[in-house]
Short mmCIF file of C-alpha atoms in Angstrom, two decimals:
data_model
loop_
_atom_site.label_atom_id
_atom_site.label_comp_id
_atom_site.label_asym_id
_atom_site.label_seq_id
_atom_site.Cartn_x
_atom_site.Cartn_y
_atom_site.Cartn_z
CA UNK A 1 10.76 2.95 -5.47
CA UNK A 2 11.52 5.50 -3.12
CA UNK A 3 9.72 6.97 -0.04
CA UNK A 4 10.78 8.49 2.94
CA UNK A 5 9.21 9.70 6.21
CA UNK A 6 9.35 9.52 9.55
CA UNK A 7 6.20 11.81 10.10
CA UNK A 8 3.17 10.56 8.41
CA UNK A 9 0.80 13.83 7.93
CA UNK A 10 -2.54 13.61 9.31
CA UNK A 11 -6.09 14.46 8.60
CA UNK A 12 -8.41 14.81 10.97
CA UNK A 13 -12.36 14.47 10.07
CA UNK A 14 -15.78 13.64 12.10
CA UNK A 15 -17.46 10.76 11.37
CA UNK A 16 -20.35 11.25 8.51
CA UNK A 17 -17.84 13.85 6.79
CA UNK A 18 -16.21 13.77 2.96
CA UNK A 19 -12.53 13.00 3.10
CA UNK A 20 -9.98 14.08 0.53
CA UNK A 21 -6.52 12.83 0.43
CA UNK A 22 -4.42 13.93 -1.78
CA UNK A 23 -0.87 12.82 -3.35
CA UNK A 24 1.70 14.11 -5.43
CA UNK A 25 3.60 11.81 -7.68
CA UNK A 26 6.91 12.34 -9.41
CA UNK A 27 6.76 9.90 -12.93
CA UNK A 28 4.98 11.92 -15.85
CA UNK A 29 5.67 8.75 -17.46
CA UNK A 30 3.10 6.15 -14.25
CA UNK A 31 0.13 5.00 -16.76
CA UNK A 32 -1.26 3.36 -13.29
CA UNK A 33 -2.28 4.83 -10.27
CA UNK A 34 -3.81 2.91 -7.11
CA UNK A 35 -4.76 4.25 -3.68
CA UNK A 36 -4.02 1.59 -0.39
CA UNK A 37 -5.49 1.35 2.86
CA UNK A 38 -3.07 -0.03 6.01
CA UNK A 39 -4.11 -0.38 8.96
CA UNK A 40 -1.66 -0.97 12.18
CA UNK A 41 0.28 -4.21 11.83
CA UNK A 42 -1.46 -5.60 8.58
CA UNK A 43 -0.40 -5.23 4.56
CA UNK A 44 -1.80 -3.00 2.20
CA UNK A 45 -5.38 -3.57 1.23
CA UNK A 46 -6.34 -2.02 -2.65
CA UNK A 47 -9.00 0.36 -2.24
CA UNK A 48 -9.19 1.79 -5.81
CA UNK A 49 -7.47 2.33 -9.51
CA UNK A 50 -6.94 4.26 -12.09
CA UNK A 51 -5.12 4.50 -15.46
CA UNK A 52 -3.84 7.40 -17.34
CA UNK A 53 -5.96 7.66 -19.86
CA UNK A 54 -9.07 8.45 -17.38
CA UNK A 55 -9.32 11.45 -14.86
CA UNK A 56 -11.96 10.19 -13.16
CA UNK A 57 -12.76 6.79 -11.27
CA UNK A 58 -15.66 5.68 -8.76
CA UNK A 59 -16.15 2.95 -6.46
CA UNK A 60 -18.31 2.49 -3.19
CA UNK A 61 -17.92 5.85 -1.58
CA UNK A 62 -14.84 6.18 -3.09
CA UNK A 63 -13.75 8.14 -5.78
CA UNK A 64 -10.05 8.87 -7.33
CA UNK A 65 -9.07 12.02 -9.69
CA UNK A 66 -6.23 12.05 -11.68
CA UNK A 67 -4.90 15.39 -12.99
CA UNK A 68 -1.89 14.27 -14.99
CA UNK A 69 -1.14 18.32 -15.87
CA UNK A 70 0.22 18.90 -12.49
CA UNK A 71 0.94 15.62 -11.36
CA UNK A 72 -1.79 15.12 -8.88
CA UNK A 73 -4.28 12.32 -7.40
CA UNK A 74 -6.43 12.33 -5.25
CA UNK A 75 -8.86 10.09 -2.74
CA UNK A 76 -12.37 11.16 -1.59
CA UNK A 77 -13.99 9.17 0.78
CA UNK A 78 -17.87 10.04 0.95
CA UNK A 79 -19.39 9.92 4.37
CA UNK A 80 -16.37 8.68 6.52
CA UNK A 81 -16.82 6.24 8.73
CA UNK A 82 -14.20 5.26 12.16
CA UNK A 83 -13.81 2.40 10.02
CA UNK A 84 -11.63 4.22 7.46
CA UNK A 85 -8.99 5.34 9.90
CA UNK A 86 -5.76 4.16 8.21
CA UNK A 87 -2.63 5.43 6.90
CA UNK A 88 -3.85 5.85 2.82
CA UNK A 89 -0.93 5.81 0.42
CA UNK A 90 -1.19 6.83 -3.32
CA UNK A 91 1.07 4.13 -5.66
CA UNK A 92 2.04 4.22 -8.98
CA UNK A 93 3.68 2.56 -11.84
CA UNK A 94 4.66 1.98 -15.48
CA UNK A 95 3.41 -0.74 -17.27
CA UNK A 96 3.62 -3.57 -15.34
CA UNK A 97 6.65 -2.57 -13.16
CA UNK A 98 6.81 -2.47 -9.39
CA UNK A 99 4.71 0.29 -7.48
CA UNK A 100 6.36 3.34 -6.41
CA UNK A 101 4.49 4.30 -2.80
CA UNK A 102 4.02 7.88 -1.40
CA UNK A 103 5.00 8.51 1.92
CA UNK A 104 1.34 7.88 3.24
CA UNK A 105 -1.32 10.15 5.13
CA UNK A 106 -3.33 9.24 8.16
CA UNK A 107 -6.63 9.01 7.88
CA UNK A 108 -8.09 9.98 11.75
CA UNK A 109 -11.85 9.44 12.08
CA UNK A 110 -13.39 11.35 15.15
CA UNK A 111 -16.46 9.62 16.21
CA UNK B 1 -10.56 -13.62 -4.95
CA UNK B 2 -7.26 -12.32 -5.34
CA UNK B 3 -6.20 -13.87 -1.81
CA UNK B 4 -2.55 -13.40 -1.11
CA UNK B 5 -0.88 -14.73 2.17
CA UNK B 6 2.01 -14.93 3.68
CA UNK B 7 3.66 -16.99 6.42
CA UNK B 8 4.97 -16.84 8.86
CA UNK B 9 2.84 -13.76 10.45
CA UNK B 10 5.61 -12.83 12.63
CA UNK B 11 9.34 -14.19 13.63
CA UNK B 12 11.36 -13.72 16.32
CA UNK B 13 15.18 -15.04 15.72
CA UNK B 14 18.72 -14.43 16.91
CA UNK B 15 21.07 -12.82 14.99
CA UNK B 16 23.06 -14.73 12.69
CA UNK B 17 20.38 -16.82 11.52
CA UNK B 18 18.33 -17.76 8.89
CA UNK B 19 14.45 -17.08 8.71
CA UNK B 20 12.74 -17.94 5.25
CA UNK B 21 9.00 -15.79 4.51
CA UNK B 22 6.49 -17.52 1.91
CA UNK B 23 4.48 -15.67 -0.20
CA UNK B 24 0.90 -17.90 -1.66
CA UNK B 25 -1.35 -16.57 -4.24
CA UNK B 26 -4.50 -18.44 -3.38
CA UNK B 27 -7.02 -17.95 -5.87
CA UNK B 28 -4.73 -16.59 -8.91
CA UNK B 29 -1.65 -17.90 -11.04
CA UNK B 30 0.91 -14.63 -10.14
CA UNK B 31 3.50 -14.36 -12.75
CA UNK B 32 5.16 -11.70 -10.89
CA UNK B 33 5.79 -11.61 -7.16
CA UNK B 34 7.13 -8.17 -5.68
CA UNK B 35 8.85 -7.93 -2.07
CA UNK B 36 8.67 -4.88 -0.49
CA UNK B 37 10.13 -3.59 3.17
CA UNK B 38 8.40 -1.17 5.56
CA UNK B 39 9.97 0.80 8.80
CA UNK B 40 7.60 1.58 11.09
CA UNK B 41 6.26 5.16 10.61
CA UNK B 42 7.17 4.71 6.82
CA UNK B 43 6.06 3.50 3.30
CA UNK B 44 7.11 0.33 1.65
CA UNK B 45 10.21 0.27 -0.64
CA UNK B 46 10.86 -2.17 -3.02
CA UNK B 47 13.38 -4.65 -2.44
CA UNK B 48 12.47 -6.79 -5.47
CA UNK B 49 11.04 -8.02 -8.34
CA UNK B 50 10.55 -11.90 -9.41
CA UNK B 51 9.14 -13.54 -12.12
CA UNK B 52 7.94 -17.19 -12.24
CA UNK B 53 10.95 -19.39 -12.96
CA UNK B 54 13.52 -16.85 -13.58
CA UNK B 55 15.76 -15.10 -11.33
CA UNK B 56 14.79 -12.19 -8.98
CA UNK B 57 15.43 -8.68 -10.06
CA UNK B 58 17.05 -6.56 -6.82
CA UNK B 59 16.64 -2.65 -6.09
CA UNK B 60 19.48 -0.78 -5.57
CA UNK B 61 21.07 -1.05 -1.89
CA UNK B 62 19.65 -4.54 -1.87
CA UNK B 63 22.13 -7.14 -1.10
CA UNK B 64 20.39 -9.93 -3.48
CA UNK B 65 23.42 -12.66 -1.22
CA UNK B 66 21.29 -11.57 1.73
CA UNK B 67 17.98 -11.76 0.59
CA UNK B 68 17.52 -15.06 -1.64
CA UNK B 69 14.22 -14.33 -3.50
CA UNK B 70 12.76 -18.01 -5.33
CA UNK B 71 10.09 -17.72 -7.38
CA UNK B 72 9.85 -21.54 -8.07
CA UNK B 73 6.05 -21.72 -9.05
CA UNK B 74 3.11 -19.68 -10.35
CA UNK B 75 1.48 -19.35 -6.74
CA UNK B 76 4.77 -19.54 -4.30
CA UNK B 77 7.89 -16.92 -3.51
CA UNK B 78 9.97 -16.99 -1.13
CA UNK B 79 11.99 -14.55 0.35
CA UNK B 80 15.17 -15.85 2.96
CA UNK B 81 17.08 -13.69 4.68
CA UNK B 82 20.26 -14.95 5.47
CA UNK B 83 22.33 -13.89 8.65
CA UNK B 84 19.82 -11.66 10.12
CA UNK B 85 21.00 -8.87 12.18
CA UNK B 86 19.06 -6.54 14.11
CA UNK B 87 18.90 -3.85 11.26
CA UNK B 88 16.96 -6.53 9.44
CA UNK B 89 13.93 -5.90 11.78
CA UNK B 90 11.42 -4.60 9.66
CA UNK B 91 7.97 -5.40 8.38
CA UNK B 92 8.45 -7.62 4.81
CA UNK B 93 5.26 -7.61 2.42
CA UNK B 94 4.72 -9.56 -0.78
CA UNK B 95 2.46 -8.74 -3.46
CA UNK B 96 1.22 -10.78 -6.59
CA UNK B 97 -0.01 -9.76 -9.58
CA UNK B 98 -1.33 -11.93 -12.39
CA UNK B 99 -2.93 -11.32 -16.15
CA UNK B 100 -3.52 -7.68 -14.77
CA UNK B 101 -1.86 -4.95 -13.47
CA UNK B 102 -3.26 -4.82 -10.21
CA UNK B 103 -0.85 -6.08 -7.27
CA UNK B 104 -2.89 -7.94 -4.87
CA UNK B 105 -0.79 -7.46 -1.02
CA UNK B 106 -0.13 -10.36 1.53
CA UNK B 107 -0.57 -9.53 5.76
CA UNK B 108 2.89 -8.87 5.66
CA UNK B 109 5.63 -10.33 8.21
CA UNK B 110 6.93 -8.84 10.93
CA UNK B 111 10.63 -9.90 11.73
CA UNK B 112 12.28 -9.13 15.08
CA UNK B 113 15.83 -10.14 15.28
CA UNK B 114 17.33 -9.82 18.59
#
């Protein structure tokens, strides 16, 4: 997989808000769809899944949406806390084929 | 469960050497093992795919003579990168994935070569 970027995009949210982050992805064929949390220095910790045949996915005070017409997933993050600050990235995949990563969005939590 | 770690943490070598990376599954049997490269300020990239006992699958623009991927066992890869130069310098993840789909991530290692 493929991603390039040299300028993550940021969003910016107090603490005790709703977060939404949103992704793009490019396979109309990715039956699997996972959202990662990395913070500075450390791997990529799984947060949350989804397959194709669902459009809808909830976990604690997180919830994905998958809208496979356009292509689109998103990450909502109930009552943000500093904790969550992180670059998020959206992954997919085929099967059980390697992940293809997005190119990530920062996750800034003002306290 | 669904511990995955890696080791070293971090390395610091010259150029022209050798540094190997191991990649555990602690708690799981990982029939597939998947190496990945990030540049700081970017997402991870692929660099391959291995399978328990067979041999490692490479991404394109991967030099598979320069980074020996083993997959000898159901809880143990290792990745060796072989004459290390300073373009090499990057942060190297693993990530395991058993009877499911979901890919479980090491800590990563961060490789300086100088």
């Amino acid at each position: 997989g493929e991603s390039v970027g040299l300028h993550l995009p940021t969003l910016s949210v107090q603490e005790g808000d709703n977060s939404i982050i949103n992704c793009a992805y490019s396979n109309s064929a990715s039956d699997y769809f996972i959202w990662y949390k990395q913070e500075s220095g450390k791997g990529p910790q799984f947060i949350i899944d989804i397959r194709s045949n669902m459009d809808k996915r909830q976990g604690q005070r997180v919830t994905v949406l998958l809208n496979k017409t356009v292509k689109h997933l998103s990450l909502q993050i109930a009552a943000t806390q500093p904790g969550d600050s992180a670059v998020y990235f959206c992954a997919e995949a085929t099967g059980r084929r390697a992940l293809t990563f997005g190119s990530g969005t920062r996750l800034q939590v003002q306290p | 469960g669904a511990v995955v770690s890696q080791h070293p943490s971090w390395v610091i070598c010259k150029s022209g050497t050798s540094v190997k990376i191991e990649c555990r599954s602690l708690d799981f049997q990982a029939t597939t093992m998947f190496w990945y490269r990030q540049f700081p300020k970017q997402s991870l990239m692929l660099m391959a795919t291995s399978n328990e006992g067979s041999k490692a699958t490479y991404e394109q623009g991967v030099e598979k003579d320069k980074f020996l991927i083993n997959h000898a066992s159901l809880t143990l890869s290792t990745l060796t990168v072989t004459s290390a130069h300073p373009e090499d310098s990057s942060f190297y993840i693993c990530s395991a994935s058993g009877y499911t789909d979901t890919q479980y991530f090491g800590p990563g290692t961060r490789l300086t070569v100088l």
